[in-house]
Amino acid sequence: MNTRFKRGRALGTAALISAALVLSGCAESEREGGGGGDGEATGGTLVFAGAAEPVTLDPFFAQDGESFRVNRQIFEGLVGTKPGTADPAPLLAKSWETSEDGLTYDFTLETGVKFQDGTDFNAEAVCFNFDRWYNMPESAQSDALTYYYQKLFRGFATGEKADAAIYDSCTAEGEDKVTIKIKEPFAGFIPAMSLPAFSMQSPTALEKFQDDSKADPRTTEYSTGNPVGTGPFVFESWERGKQVTLSANDDYWGEKAKIDEIAFVAIADPKARATALENGEIDGFDLVGPADIQPLEDAGFQIVNRDAFNILYLGMNQKTKPLDDIRVRQAIAHAINKDEVVSASLPEGTPVATQFMPELVNGWTDEVPTYDFDPEKAKQLLAEAGAEGATIEFNYPTDVSRPYMPSPEDTFNVIRSQLEAVGLKVKPVADRWDPDYLDKIAGSANHGIHLLGWTGDYNDSDNFVGVFFGAENPEWGFKNEEIFSAVTEARGIPTAEEQTPFYEDLNVQIMEFLPGVPIAHPVPSLAFAPGVEGFQQSPVNDEVFNTVTIEE
Amino acid sequence: MLRFVLRRLALMVPVLVGLSILLFAWVRALPGDPARSLLGEKATPEGIARVRELYGFDEPLLTQYFLYVKALLSGDFGDSIKTGQPVVESFFDRFPATLELGITALMIAVVVGVPLGYLAARHQGSPIDTAVVSTSLLGVVTPVFFLAILLKLVFADWLGWLPTTGRQDARINATHITDFYVLDGILTREWDAAWDAVLHLVLPALALATIPLAIIVRITRASVAEVVNEDYVRTAESKGLSSAVISRRHILRNALLPVVTTIGLQAGLLFSGAVLTETVFAFNGVGQYLFDAIGSRDYPVLQGYILFIAIIYALINLAVDVSYGVIDPRVRVS
């Protein structure tokens, strides 16, 4: 493995710095192979760049994509996903059965699996994890630490939300059978178990190194230096501010990793990530900026598109006139040419949206009313509403790139000119994303139409429409009891199959009411050096590097 | 001398107390809410309230301040809201990167700047002088971030001569003793690692060095130009002393005082340059972490980091004052 920014030229640069000349002879020295692998592995070190460092290596307390990415290599949950989809698939659990009332889950576990520290993975270890989660001390019961657990299980053994908690019990039967009981049916339970937050962690390592009652359990001895799971990679080191290094787990129970080591580095700027790839400093990176895709492809790099599991929409705050008038909202929907928005500001291959969830999600339907691009109709609707030439505040964020919104300024500009073309006056209001924009949009009534979106965590309809329209919310500024109660009803149905018609109806209902205009499902892209093969994309980021190889 | 140093150190206490109040107020006056920033799109009103409660942001400001000072007095600077890492730990994890970058930049600025300024002053009005003066003017007015991006674009993106991000190639398993990567490479004789760290340092250090370099050139030039016209220099010349002796003993030594003051001031200012440079080159030092903390309104990190930087700035100034006495016996304090 060699450093691939051009070494010969690097030597030339040496002339620039006389102080460095002393060392110049050393530049010729051979770089060692990454990690010294053996056996059937193709070997080598893969360097992968994300946008930030992981926050913690205890997946239970993680909720950012970067932590999840690293944790996913070390840990595994009971449930995984079918490659390339968001659908649940067996992982540490070979199979499961759900009782009719949706309150009991019987899991049959893989046998012969060991944690990386030699501890047996068995039914007892599963219950240890479930019980650990349920008994979290109150200091850890905030959304900043345990968002996913609270979202699923709604509360803990203690604390103010103890009464709402739906976890009942975990019973181990022998080595490989586990029964989980919950108090209220929850159709998203199995797909949610595929989240890295619900990974199985070694009871031995947790008891030795973890302290859940520490003021911030994300930075304990365990979560910064001794994470132990059953995954294909073993934790090696975390040099803060530099990289997290993992090595192949030689005793992995599944398909063993082909590379020796993987190093995760953080490069915040998408353009800088692209340059680092071109320069050979990294072998791959996530979240390619739309503008970098073509140049990277032209230069021979590989672009991998994830199937979109997100939604970008134009929200309309009904607390602001004239957006409370359905005709004005319809006019705005007809004024927008989504294809143009996609071609001008979103990655190639992005499908336009017709509703507030992507097609992969249960409940998506082609029965929803659509609002085709029709400027004349838009003008007519505005005239009917007496809102010709009305001024509308248009909020958009700056200094940010979200997976569902890679370049908000560009998206804003396209939609703005489309709205102006039907005679609306647009008053642009730009705010920095972090934290002003969200504060204003989601936390106050002080906004008009706005760009925002969402990336789904797991395959559950409620994880999309339930989040947006489950209750009154300052972002949308409306109170529609019919929709709210339809969300509550659908949520309480025990299985996904039975939920389908309810969510289909709900999607139709929402699109008739038109609280916002779903724009598109932008495809997030990753980029890899030409020699990297075998990466399997996942719409829910369930991506494990054990199948990846690198050419020397 | 000791008394002088002690008195100056004692004077730092009220300065730091005042600064802690200002910082506390300033950080909280920033628009935006760290709780919302932390939870992102997934924030719910209850979620935000719970986080605010957890970090004590729901307490009255005065109570928050006293809790903050109480913790400070016991050496507790708090934990980052975003990452949970203790502020002191994260600072010292990243400080070596910033120090390595800063020292390199300052070395470039002094080693190149003082001789250039001297040269220009001794050849006033010549083409060399004009070239030095106009180039240094350009250096002073070029913003650091612009230069950083430009250097990166040319030497890394286009020419591909130098690495663009970080401090060392992620594939190198280097041993770290001091966390100054170049020094570590030399100490452990891992020449490959040392060389790689040097390559990673070149562009950020050049970007960061430019402004201090330009200022040092201009101050040295002005100061030397003034000294060469002094009577004692003319006397020395008429005594027939060699020009080397005149330069070293009579001109440079006398001209150096304002230069040293400038170097001290620039050393402090390097921190602000480092925030931008480190961000452009993903250098992962204190500056980049501080930049991120401003974005996420990470109160404890902002308060802690700026306080540390202020202490370091004050110490550098003290060192400059002490060095006056070494250079010029006339200002030696008893």
Tab-separated table of N, CA and C in Angstrom, chain A residues 1-6 9-10 13-14 16-17 20 23-24 26-27 29-31 35 45 47 53 55 138-139 141-144 147-148 160 216 218-219 239-243 261 263 265-267 272 275-276 279-283 402 404 432-436 438-439 442-443 453-455 457, chain B residues 31-33 36-42 44 46-48 50-51 53-55 79-86 89 93-94 152 155-165 168-173 176 181-182 186 191-196 198-200 202 206 280 282 284 288 294-297:
chain	number	residue	atom	x	y	z
A	1	MET	N	0.850	-1.190	0.000
A	1	MET	CA	0.000	0.000	0.000
A	1	MET	C	0.885	1.238	0.000
A	2	ASN	N	0.615	2.111	-0.857
A	2	ASN	CA	1.440	3.312	-0.855
A	2	ASN	C	0.572	4.556	-0.769
A	3	THR	N	1.187	5.626	-0.336
A	3	THR	CA	0.461	6.884	-0.290
A	3	THR	C	0.375	7.369	-1.710
A	4	ARG	N	-0.865	7.702	-2.112
A	4	ARG	CA	-1.003	7.864	-3.556
A	4	ARG	C	-1.022	9.289	-4.056
A	5	PHE	N	-0.757	10.276	-3.217
A	5	PHE	CA	-0.553	11.553	-3.865
A	5	PHE	C	0.837	11.456	-4.456
A	6	LYS	N	1.009	12.135	-5.557
A	6	LYS	CA	2.125	11.767	-6.426
A	6	LYS	C	3.475	12.024	-5.772
A	9	ARG	N	6.296	14.192	-7.496
A	9	ARG	CA	6.071	15.636	-7.411
A	9	ARG	C	6.226	16.124	-5.987
A	10	ALA	N	5.873	15.251	-5.058
A	10	ALA	CA	6.014	15.639	-3.658
A	10	ALA	C	7.480	15.972	-3.375
A	13	THR	N	8.322	19.375	-4.424
A	13	THR	CA	7.858	20.399	-3.500
A	13	THR	C	8.849	20.652	-2.381
A	14	ALA	N	9.651	19.646	-2.140
A	14	ALA	CA	10.605	19.766	-1.042
A	14	ALA	C	11.460	21.009	-1.192
A	16	LEU	N	10.567	23.763	-1.833
A	16	LEU	CA	9.867	24.900	-1.244
A	16	LEU	C	10.240	25.109	0.203
A	17	ILE	N	10.621	24.053	0.844
A	17	ILE	CA	10.833	24.167	2.282
A	17	ILE	C	12.217	23.693	2.656
A	20	ALA	N	12.821	21.236	5.489
A	20	ALA	CA	12.451	19.832	5.349
A	20	ALA	C	13.496	19.037	4.582
A	23	LEU	N	15.175	15.857	5.729
A	23	LEU	CA	14.457	14.601	5.751
A	23	LEU	C	14.224	14.008	4.367
A	24	SER	N	14.629	14.763	3.335
A	24	SER	CA	14.158	14.390	2.008
A	24	SER	C	14.613	13.000	1.582
A	26	CYS	N	14.508	10.444	3.159
A	26	CYS	CA	13.620	9.418	3.696
A	26	CYS	C	12.385	9.214	2.850
A	27	ALA	N	12.103	10.155	1.969
A	27	ALA	CA	10.882	10.042	1.185
A	27	ALA	C	10.906	8.813	0.298
A	29	SER	N	11.978	5.950	1.098
A	29	SER	CA	11.841	4.688	1.821
A	29	SER	C	10.489	4.053	1.541
A	30	GLU	N	10.478	2.763	1.528
A	30	GLU	CA	9.254	2.038	1.195
A	30	GLU	C	8.253	2.143	2.330
A	31	ARG	N	7.016	2.373	1.954
A	31	ARG	CA	5.974	2.392	2.978
A	31	ARG	C	5.573	0.961	3.282
A	35	GLY	N	-0.931	-3.078	7.808
A	35	GLY	CA	-1.469	-3.998	8.795
A	35	GLY	C	-0.900	-5.404	8.729
A	45	THR	N	-5.145	-1.535	3.933
A	45	THR	CA	-5.936	-0.654	4.774
A	45	THR	C	-6.828	0.190	3.889
A	47	VAL	N	-9.050	3.489	3.699
A	47	VAL	CA	-9.292	4.746	4.410
A	47	VAL	C	-10.595	5.335	3.895
A	53	GLU	N	-16.212	13.155	12.938
A	53	GLU	CA	-15.775	12.041	13.763
A	53	GLU	C	-17.007	11.373	14.361
A	55	VAL	N	-19.262	10.177	17.415
A	55	VAL	CA	-19.393	10.779	18.741
A	55	VAL	C	-19.057	9.756	19.814
A	138	GLU	N	-31.560	7.805	35.189
A	138	GLU	CA	-32.287	8.982	34.704
A	138	GLU	C	-31.385	9.977	33.987
A	139	SER	N	-30.106	10.022	34.388
A	139	SER	CA	-29.191	10.970	33.748
A	139	SER	C	-29.007	10.652	32.256
A	141	GLN	N	-31.528	9.580	30.358
A	141	GLN	CA	-32.841	9.515	29.713
A	141	GLN	C	-33.192	10.774	28.921
A	142	SER	N	-32.224	11.309	28.196
A	142	SER	CA	-32.554	12.470	27.362
A	142	SER	C	-32.446	12.071	25.900
A	143	ASP	N	-33.140	12.832	25.055
A	143	ASP	CA	-33.093	12.541	23.627
A	143	ASP	C	-31.682	12.662	23.069
A	144	ALA	N	-30.834	13.413	23.771
A	144	ALA	CA	-29.470	13.589	23.277
A	144	ALA	C	-28.683	12.292	23.419
A	147	TYR	N	-32.209	8.653	22.171
A	147	TYR	CA	-33.340	9.020	21.316
A	147	TYR	C	-34.064	7.790	20.776
A	148	TYR	N	-33.292	6.860	20.211
A	148	TYR	CA	-33.940	5.731	19.533
A	148	TYR	C	-34.648	4.805	20.501
A	160	GLU	N	-39.550	9.980	34.555
A	160	GLU	CA	-40.892	10.541	34.387
A	160	GLU	C	-41.736	9.824	33.340
A	216	ASP	N	-21.888	11.821	31.329
A	216	ASP	CA	-22.051	11.623	29.907
A	216	ASP	C	-21.521	10.251	29.511
A	218	ARG	N	-21.389	8.734	26.930
A	218	ARG	CA	-20.830	8.574	25.587
A	218	ARG	C	-19.315	8.580	25.604
A	219	THR	N	-18.734	8.977	26.729
A	219	THR	CA	-17.263	9.074	26.754
A	219	THR	C	-16.667	8.291	27.913
A	239	GLU	N	-7.770	7.708	17.663
A	239	GLU	CA	-6.950	8.897	17.909
A	239	GLU	C	-7.855	10.086	17.655
A	240	ARG	N	-8.278	10.714	18.732
A	240	ARG	CA	-9.237	11.811	18.624
A	240	ARG	C	-8.734	12.877	17.668
A	241	GLY	N	-9.618	13.298	16.799
A	241	GLY	CA	-9.242	14.335	15.857
A	241	GLY	C	-8.502	13.775	14.653
A	242	LYS	N	-8.118	12.497	14.690
A	242	LYS	CA	-7.411	11.950	13.538
A	242	LYS	C	-8.182	10.808	12.899
A	243	GLN	N	-8.315	9.703	13.587
A	243	GLN	CA	-8.980	8.571	12.946
A	243	GLN	C	-9.381	7.496	13.935
A	261	GLU	N	-7.398	-3.782	7.567
A	261	GLU	CA	-7.723	-2.664	8.459
A	261	GLU	C	-8.631	-1.687	7.750
A	263	ALA	N	-9.661	2.472	8.284
A	263	ALA	CA	-9.466	3.697	9.068
A	263	ALA	C	-10.547	4.690	8.663
A	265	VAL	N	-11.735	8.467	8.769
A	265	VAL	CA	-11.270	9.824	9.041
A	265	VAL	C	-12.417	10.797	8.808
A	266	ALA	N	-12.261	12.026	9.311
A	266	ALA	CA	-13.320	13.025	9.176
A	266	ALA	C	-12.845	14.187	8.329
A	267	ILE	N	-13.590	14.489	7.275
A	267	ILE	CA	-13.313	15.680	6.466
A	267	ILE	C	-14.657	16.375	6.271
A	272	ALA	N	-13.594	19.001	-0.165
A	272	ALA	CA	-12.299	18.552	0.364
A	272	ALA	C	-12.224	17.029	0.380
A	275	THR	N	-11.377	16.032	-3.175
A	275	THR	CA	-9.964	16.273	-3.467
A	275	THR	C	-9.076	15.223	-2.814
A	276	ALA	N	-9.402	14.888	-1.566
A	276	ALA	CA	-8.589	13.897	-0.852
A	276	ALA	C	-8.642	12.552	-1.573
A	279	ASN	N	-6.556	12.729	-4.648
A	279	ASN	CA	-5.146	12.814	-4.278
A	279	ASN	C	-4.621	11.499	-3.703
A	280	GLY	N	-5.509	10.512	-3.554
A	280	GLY	CA	-5.072	9.228	-3.024
A	280	GLY	C	-4.943	9.175	-1.516
A	281	GLU	N	-5.384	10.239	-0.816
A	281	GLU	CA	-5.265	10.233	0.638
A	281	GLU	C	-6.294	9.310	1.270
A	282	ILE	N	-7.445	9.157	0.593
A	282	ILE	CA	-8.489	8.261	1.091
A	282	ILE	C	-8.914	7.339	-0.053
A	283	ASP	N	-9.609	6.244	0.317
A	283	ASP	CA	-10.036	5.284	-0.700
A	283	ASP	C	-11.518	5.412	-1.025
A	402	ARG	N	-27.333	18.421	3.583
A	402	ARG	CA	-27.956	17.249	4.192
A	402	ARG	C	-28.093	16.189	3.099
A	404	TYR	N	-30.579	14.675	2.095
A	404	TYR	CA	-31.770	14.924	1.290
A	404	TYR	C	-31.763	16.314	0.659
A	432	ARG	N	-28.443	30.466	8.793
A	432	ARG	CA	-27.467	29.382	8.937
A	432	ARG	C	-28.180	28.159	9.475
A	433	TRP	N	-27.834	27.004	8.959
A	433	TRP	CA	-28.476	25.767	9.367
A	433	TRP	C	-28.329	25.532	10.868
A	434	ASP	N	-27.114	25.609	11.323
A	434	ASP	CA	-26.812	25.163	12.674
A	434	ASP	C	-26.550	26.351	13.575
A	435	PRO	N	-27.430	26.651	14.504
A	435	PRO	CA	-28.713	26.035	14.820
A	435	PRO	C	-29.889	26.948	14.486
A	436	ASP	N	-29.622	28.065	13.816
A	436	ASP	CA	-30.684	29.062	13.657
A	436	ASP	C	-31.863	28.564	12.823
A	438	LEU	N	-33.181	25.513	11.978
A	438	LEU	CA	-34.125	24.557	12.560
A	438	LEU	C	-34.915	25.186	13.693
A	439	ASP	N	-34.230	26.034	14.447
A	439	ASP	CA	-34.869	26.730	15.550
A	439	ASP	C	-36.078	27.510	15.053
A	442	ALA	N	-38.699	24.732	12.994
A	442	ALA	CA	-39.375	23.711	13.793
A	442	ALA	C	-39.799	24.234	15.164
A	443	GLY	N	-39.223	25.358	15.565
A	443	GLY	CA	-39.489	25.808	16.923
A	443	GLY	C	-40.303	27.083	17.024
A	453	GLY	N	-36.389	18.434	5.158
A	453	GLY	CA	-36.550	17.044	4.752
A	453	GLY	C	-36.251	16.114	5.891
A	454	TRP	N	-36.060	14.849	5.575
A	454	TRP	CA	-35.949	13.813	6.594
A	454	TRP	C	-35.336	12.593	5.952
A	455	THR	N	-34.470	11.926	6.699
A	455	THR	CA	-33.959	10.640	6.245
A	455	THR	C	-34.509	9.574	7.177
A	457	ASP	N	-34.938	6.196	9.341
A	457	ASP	CA	-33.968	5.412	10.104
A	457	ASP	C	-34.125	3.930	9.839
B	31	PRO	N	-27.380	33.796	18.973
B	31	PRO	CA	-28.707	33.266	18.670
B	31	PRO	C	-28.621	31.749	18.501
B	32	GLY	N	-29.743	31.083	18.746
B	32	GLY	CA	-29.747	29.636	18.563
B	32	GLY	C	-29.643	28.895	19.880
B	33	ASP	N	-30.004	27.633	19.824
B	33	ASP	CA	-30.140	26.839	21.025
B	33	ASP	C	-29.321	25.565	20.857
B	36	ARG	N	-31.349	22.338	20.440
B	36	ARG	CA	-31.931	22.075	19.123
B	36	ARG	C	-30.850	21.626	18.144
B	37	SER	N	-29.697	22.269	18.249
B	37	SER	CA	-28.604	21.917	17.372
B	37	SER	C	-28.221	20.455	17.564
B	38	LEU	N	-28.249	20.012	18.805
B	38	LEU	CA	-27.857	18.650	19.135
B	38	LEU	C	-28.844	17.641	18.565
B	39	LEU	N	-30.125	17.947	18.647
B	39	LEU	CA	-31.138	16.967	18.258
B	39	LEU	C	-31.479	17.045	16.770
B	40	GLY	N	-31.147	18.163	16.119
B	40	GLY	CA	-31.363	18.275	14.675
B	40	GLY	C	-32.821	18.144	14.295
B	41	GLU	N	-33.047	17.508	13.152
B	41	GLU	CA	-34.406	17.351	12.634
B	41	GLU	C	-35.280	16.551	13.589
B	42	LYS	N	-34.626	15.752	14.445
B	42	LYS	CA	-35.393	14.850	15.280
B	42	LYS	C	-35.876	15.500	16.576
B	44	THR	N	-37.948	17.233	19.363
B	44	THR	CA	-39.335	17.479	19.737
B	44	THR	C	-39.289	18.470	20.898
B	46	GLU	N	-40.500	18.269	23.862
B	46	GLU	CA	-40.145	17.614	25.138
B	46	GLU	C	-38.668	17.238	25.139
B	47	GLY	N	-38.207	16.760	23.977
B	47	GLY	CA	-36.808	16.359	23.858
B	47	GLY	C	-35.890	17.532	24.171
B	48	ILE	N	-36.229	18.686	23.622
B	48	ILE	CA	-35.408	19.877	23.832
B	48	ILE	C	-35.438	20.284	25.303
B	50	ARG	N	-35.919	18.423	27.854
B	50	ARG	CA	-35.167	17.454	28.655
B	50	ARG	C	-33.669	17.718	28.561
B	51	VAL	N	-33.208	18.030	27.345
B	51	VAL	CA	-31.779	18.306	27.166
B	51	VAL	C	-31.394	19.582	27.899
B	53	GLU	N	-32.747	20.768	30.487
B	53	GLU	CA	-32.739	20.465	31.909
B	53	GLU	C	-31.448	19.739	32.282
B	54	LEU	N	-31.087	18.771	31.443
B	54	LEU	CA	-29.903	17.962	31.707
B	54	LEU	C	-28.650	18.827	31.822
B	55	TYR	N	-28.543	19.840	30.971
B	55	TYR	CA	-27.345	20.681	30.981
B	55	TYR	C	-27.523	21.941	31.827
B	79	ASP	N	-18.225	19.307	30.056
B	79	ASP	CA	-18.118	18.384	28.928
B	79	ASP	C	-18.750	19.027	27.698
B	80	SER	N	-18.238	18.669	26.545
B	80	SER	CA	-18.853	19.140	25.308
B	80	SER	C	-20.285	18.627	25.237
B	81	ILE	N	-21.185	19.501	24.818
B	81	ILE	CA	-22.574	19.074	24.686
B	81	ILE	C	-22.702	18.121	23.509
B	82	LYS	N	-21.947	18.399	22.489
B	82	LYS	CA	-22.108	17.632	21.263
B	82	LYS	C	-21.490	16.236	21.354
B	83	THR	N	-20.305	16.148	21.926
B	83	THR	CA	-19.622	14.859	21.904
B	83	THR	C	-19.495	14.220	23.276
B	84	GLY	N	-19.774	14.983	24.323
B	84	GLY	CA	-19.657	14.435	25.664
B	84	GLY	C	-18.229	14.394	26.179
B	85	GLN	N	-17.267	14.736	25.339
B	85	GLN	CA	-15.872	14.673	25.783
B	85	GLN	C	-15.566	15.840	26.715
B	86	PRO	N	-14.856	15.583	27.836
B	86	PRO	CA	-14.493	16.697	28.711
B	86	PRO	C	-13.717	17.761	27.932
B	89	GLU	N	-9.860	17.677	28.216
B	89	GLU	CA	-9.294	16.532	27.495
B	89	GLU	C	-9.273	16.794	25.986
B	93	ASP	N	-6.052	17.083	23.592
B	93	ASP	CA	-5.955	16.138	22.474
B	93	ASP	C	-5.560	16.866	21.195
B	94	ARG	N	-6.074	18.078	21.039
B	94	ARG	CA	-5.908	18.776	19.763
B	94	ARG	C	-4.857	19.877	19.784
B	152	LYS	N	-4.266	25.487	-1.458
B	152	LYS	CA	-4.786	24.126	-1.555
B	152	LYS	C	-5.191	23.811	-2.993
B	155	PHE	N	-1.629	23.739	-5.170
B	155	PHE	CA	-0.619	22.712	-4.886
B	155	PHE	C	-1.210	21.339	-4.606
B	156	ALA	N	-2.459	21.305	-4.141
B	156	ALA	CA	-3.050	20.002	-3.836
B	156	ALA	C	-4.017	19.568	-4.933
B	157	ASP	N	-5.012	20.418	-5.239
B	157	ASP	CA	-6.035	19.996	-6.201
B	157	ASP	C	-5.480	19.893	-7.620
B	158	TRP	N	-4.806	20.944	-8.079
B	158	TRP	CA	-4.360	20.955	-9.474
B	158	TRP	C	-3.079	20.182	-9.692
B	159	LEU	N	-2.063	20.523	-8.903
B	159	LEU	CA	-0.763	19.916	-9.134
B	159	LEU	C	-0.618	18.565	-8.443
B	160	GLY	N	-1.398	18.360	-7.387
B	160	GLY	CA	-1.324	17.087	-6.679
B	160	GLY	C	0.012	16.842	-6.000
B	161	TRP	N	0.722	17.883	-5.663
B	161	TRP	CA	2.044	17.728	-5.051
B	161	TRP	C	1.962	17.408	-3.564
B	162	LEU	N	0.959	17.949	-2.935
B	162	LEU	CA	0.913	17.846	-1.476
B	162	LEU	C	-0.448	17.353	-1.013
B	163	PRO	N	-0.485	16.707	0.148
B	163	PRO	CA	-1.769	16.239	0.668
B	163	PRO	C	-2.668	17.414	1.059
B	164	THR	N	-3.971	17.167	1.073
B	164	THR	CA	-4.914	18.263	1.269
B	164	THR	C	-5.515	18.315	2.657
B	165	THR	N	-5.544	17.172	3.334
B	165	THR	CA	-6.263	17.167	4.606
B	165	THR	C	-5.498	16.409	5.670
B	168	GLN	N	-1.504	13.501	8.915
B	168	GLN	CA	-0.670	12.376	8.536
B	168	GLN	C	-1.542	11.387	7.785
B	169	ASP	N	-0.955	10.675	6.863
B	169	ASP	CA	-1.719	9.689	6.119
B	169	ASP	C	-2.297	8.649	7.073
B	170	ALA	N	-3.590	8.326	6.863
B	170	ALA	CA	-4.271	7.412	7.783
B	170	ALA	C	-3.711	5.997	7.704
B	171	ARG	N	-2.960	5.694	6.655
B	171	ARG	CA	-2.444	4.338	6.510
B	171	ARG	C	-1.145	4.127	7.277
B	172	ILE	N	-0.558	5.231	7.757
B	172	ILE	CA	0.704	5.101	8.477
B	172	ILE	C	0.409	4.803	9.940
B	173	ASN	N	0.969	3.708	10.430
B	173	ASN	CA	0.805	3.399	11.851
B	173	ASN	C	1.974	3.997	12.614
B	176	HIS	N	3.218	7.664	18.528
B	176	HIS	CA	3.163	9.046	18.978
B	176	HIS	C	3.611	9.176	20.418
B	181	TYR	N	3.741	15.500	15.343
B	181	TYR	CA	3.987	14.345	14.479
B	181	TYR	C	5.379	14.343	13.845
B	182	VAL	N	5.866	15.536	13.481
B	182	VAL	CA	7.187	15.581	12.854
B	182	VAL	C	8.240	15.148	13.870
B	186	ILE	N	10.835	11.817	14.069
B	186	ILE	CA	12.288	11.907	14.213
B	186	ILE	C	12.742	11.111	15.446
B	191	TRP	N	11.087	7.591	9.772
B	191	TRP	CA	11.330	8.718	8.860
B	191	TRP	C	10.171	8.941	7.904
B	192	ASP	N	9.568	7.829	7.535
B	192	ASP	CA	8.437	7.908	6.629
B	192	ASP	C	7.305	8.738	7.232
B	193	ALA	N	7.033	8.453	8.502
B	193	ALA	CA	5.972	9.158	9.215
B	193	ALA	C	6.327	10.630	9.369
B	194	ALA	N	7.592	10.910	9.680
B	194	ALA	CA	8.027	12.294	9.865
B	194	ALA	C	7.880	13.074	8.554
B	195	TRP	N	8.333	12.465	7.480
B	195	TRP	CA	8.282	13.137	6.180
B	195	TRP	C	6.828	13.403	5.768
B	196	ASP	N	5.990	12.396	6.020
B	196	ASP	CA	4.586	12.546	5.684
B	196	ASP	C	3.958	13.694	6.489
B	198	VAL	N	5.582	16.273	7.629
B	198	VAL	CA	6.116	17.527	7.082
B	198	VAL	C	5.291	17.943	5.857
B	199	LEU	N	5.039	16.981	4.977
B	199	LEU	CA	4.269	17.299	3.768
B	199	LEU	C	2.882	17.832	4.131
B	200	HIS	N	2.297	17.233	5.150
B	200	HIS	CA	0.969	17.693	5.574
B	200	HIS	C	1.024	19.091	6.185
B	202	VAL	N	3.130	21.599	5.259
B	202	VAL	CA	3.619	22.670	4.386
B	202	VAL	C	2.537	23.703	4.054
B	206	LEU	N	2.293	27.473	5.552
B	206	LEU	CA	2.548	28.611	4.655
B	206	LEU	C	1.386	29.597	4.710
B	280	VAL	N	-9.904	24.801	6.701
B	280	VAL	CA	-9.711	24.551	5.270
B	280	VAL	C	-8.967	23.228	5.037
B	282	ALA	N	-8.718	20.665	7.149
B	282	ALA	CA	-9.189	19.614	8.067
B	282	ALA	C	-8.044	19.167	8.971
B	284	ASN	N	-7.649	19.360	12.124
B	284	ASN	CA	-8.029	18.746	13.395
B	284	ASN	C	-7.266	19.249	14.613
B	288	GLN	N	-10.056	24.139	14.534
B	288	GLN	CA	-11.183	23.536	13.831
B	288	GLN	C	-12.278	23.123	14.799
B	294	ILE	N	-18.649	26.686	17.534
B	294	ILE	CA	-19.438	27.900	17.318
B	294	ILE	C	-20.705	27.519	16.562
B	295	GLY	N	-20.557	26.679	15.539
B	295	GLY	CA	-21.704	26.234	14.749
B	295	GLY	C	-22.757	25.548	15.596
B	296	SER	N	-22.318	24.709	16.522
B	296	SER	CA	-23.311	23.945	17.272
B	296	SER	C	-23.614	24.583	18.622
B	297	ARG	N	-23.117	25.797	18.842
B	297	ARG	CA	-23.363	26.495	20.112
B	297	ARG	C	-22.996	25.608	21.296
